[in-house]
Amino acid sequence: MAIDPEVCINCSICEMICPVAAIKSEYDLKDSEQQFTEINRRLANTWPAVNVGDGPLPEADAWSSRRNKVEFLE
Ligand code: SF4
């Protein structure tokens, strides 16, 4: 999932409810995580919009504990 920074109002609700703490405010990113702001911005303009919540994808549990996932975003 990517969050459209032009639409997000920085309410932080998604940070609070994400079950795997995968969402962080760009203001809370460490220097080593700054790359994700630009990756998110680019993907938000590329990936299709999700307008319904159907629950987690079938592979969510497998991905939730996987490290170094950024290589799969390019
Ligand atoms: S829930 Fe998350 S993505 Fe939606 S407006 Fe709030 S901070 Fe932005």
PDB file of C-alpha atoms in Angstrom, residues 27-70:
ATOM      1  CA  TYR A  27       8.202  13.247  10.395  1.00  0.00           C
ATOM      2  CA  ASP A  28       9.154  10.196  12.492  1.00  0.00           C
ATOM      3  CA  LEU A  29      11.441   8.531   9.954  1.00  0.00           C
ATOM      4  CA  LYS A  30      15.075   7.920  10.811  1.00  0.00           C
ATOM      5  CA  ASP A  31      17.695   9.186   8.371  1.00  0.00           C
ATOM      6  CA  SER A  32      18.067   5.630   7.048  1.00  0.00           C
ATOM      7  CA  GLU A  33      14.315   5.515   6.319  1.00  0.00           C
ATOM      8  CA  GLN A  34      14.019   8.807   4.418  1.00  0.00           C
ATOM      9  CA  GLN A  35      14.074   6.942   1.105  1.00  0.00           C
ATOM     10  CA  PHE A  36      10.556   5.687   1.835  1.00  0.00           C
ATOM     11  CA  THR A  37       9.012   9.136   1.524  1.00  0.00           C
ATOM     12  CA  GLU A  38       9.975   9.357  -2.149  1.00  0.00           C
ATOM     13  CA  ILE A  39       9.178   5.676  -2.824  1.00  0.00           C
ATOM     14  CA  ASN A  40       5.720   6.187  -1.303  1.00  0.00           C
ATOM     15  CA  ARG A  41       5.123   9.353  -3.334  1.00  0.00           C
ATOM     16  CA  ARG A  42       6.094   7.607  -6.573  1.00  0.00           C
ATOM     17  CA  LEU A  43       4.056   4.451  -5.891  1.00  0.00           C
ATOM     18  CA  ALA A  44       0.991   6.432  -4.808  1.00  0.00           C
ATOM     19  CA  ASN A  45       0.917   7.897  -8.322  1.00  0.00           C
ATOM     20  CA  THR A  46       1.481   4.493  -9.959  1.00  0.00           C
ATOM     21  CA  TRP A  47      -0.455   1.856  -8.029  1.00  0.00           C
ATOM     22  CA  PRO A  48      -4.243   1.597  -8.376  1.00  0.00           C
ATOM     23  CA  ALA A  49      -6.369   3.311  -5.746  1.00  0.00           C
ATOM     24  CA  VAL A  50      -7.930   1.101  -3.088  1.00  0.00           C
ATOM     25  CA  ASN A  51     -11.407   2.304  -2.293  1.00  0.00           C
ATOM     26  CA  VAL A  52     -12.739  -0.635  -0.296  1.00  0.00           C
ATOM     27  CA  GLY A  53     -11.444  -2.550   2.679  1.00  0.00           C
ATOM     28  CA  ASP A  54     -11.671  -6.288   2.193  1.00  0.00           C
ATOM     29  CA  GLY A  55      -9.311  -7.184   5.012  1.00  0.00           C
ATOM     30  CA  PRO A  56      -5.698  -8.288   4.686  1.00  0.00           C
ATOM     31  CA  LEU A  57      -4.427  -9.890   1.496  1.00  0.00           C
ATOM     32  CA  PRO A  58      -3.960 -13.685   1.695  1.00  0.00           C
ATOM     33  CA  GLU A  59      -0.164 -13.303   1.790  1.00  0.00           C
ATOM     34  CA  ALA A  60      -0.157 -10.592   4.506  1.00  0.00           C
ATOM     35  CA  ASP A  61       1.139 -12.829   7.296  1.00  0.00           C
ATOM     36  CA  ALA A  62       4.061 -14.052   5.199  1.00  0.00           C
ATOM     37  CA  TRP A  63       5.082 -10.488   4.285  1.00  0.00           C
ATOM     38  CA  SER A  64       4.595  -9.011   7.760  1.00  0.00           C
ATOM     39  CA  SER A  65       7.751 -10.576   9.171  1.00  0.00           C
ATOM     40  CA  ARG A  66       9.898 -10.359   6.049  1.00  0.00           C
ATOM     41  CA  ARG A  67      12.863  -7.954   6.197  1.00  0.00           C
ATOM     42  CA  ASN A  68      14.337  -5.772   3.422  1.00  0.00           C
ATOM     43  CA  LYS A  69      11.174  -5.638   1.325  1.00  0.00           C
ATOM     44  CA  VAL A  70      12.182  -2.455  -0.440  1.00  0.00           C
TER      45      VAL A  70
END
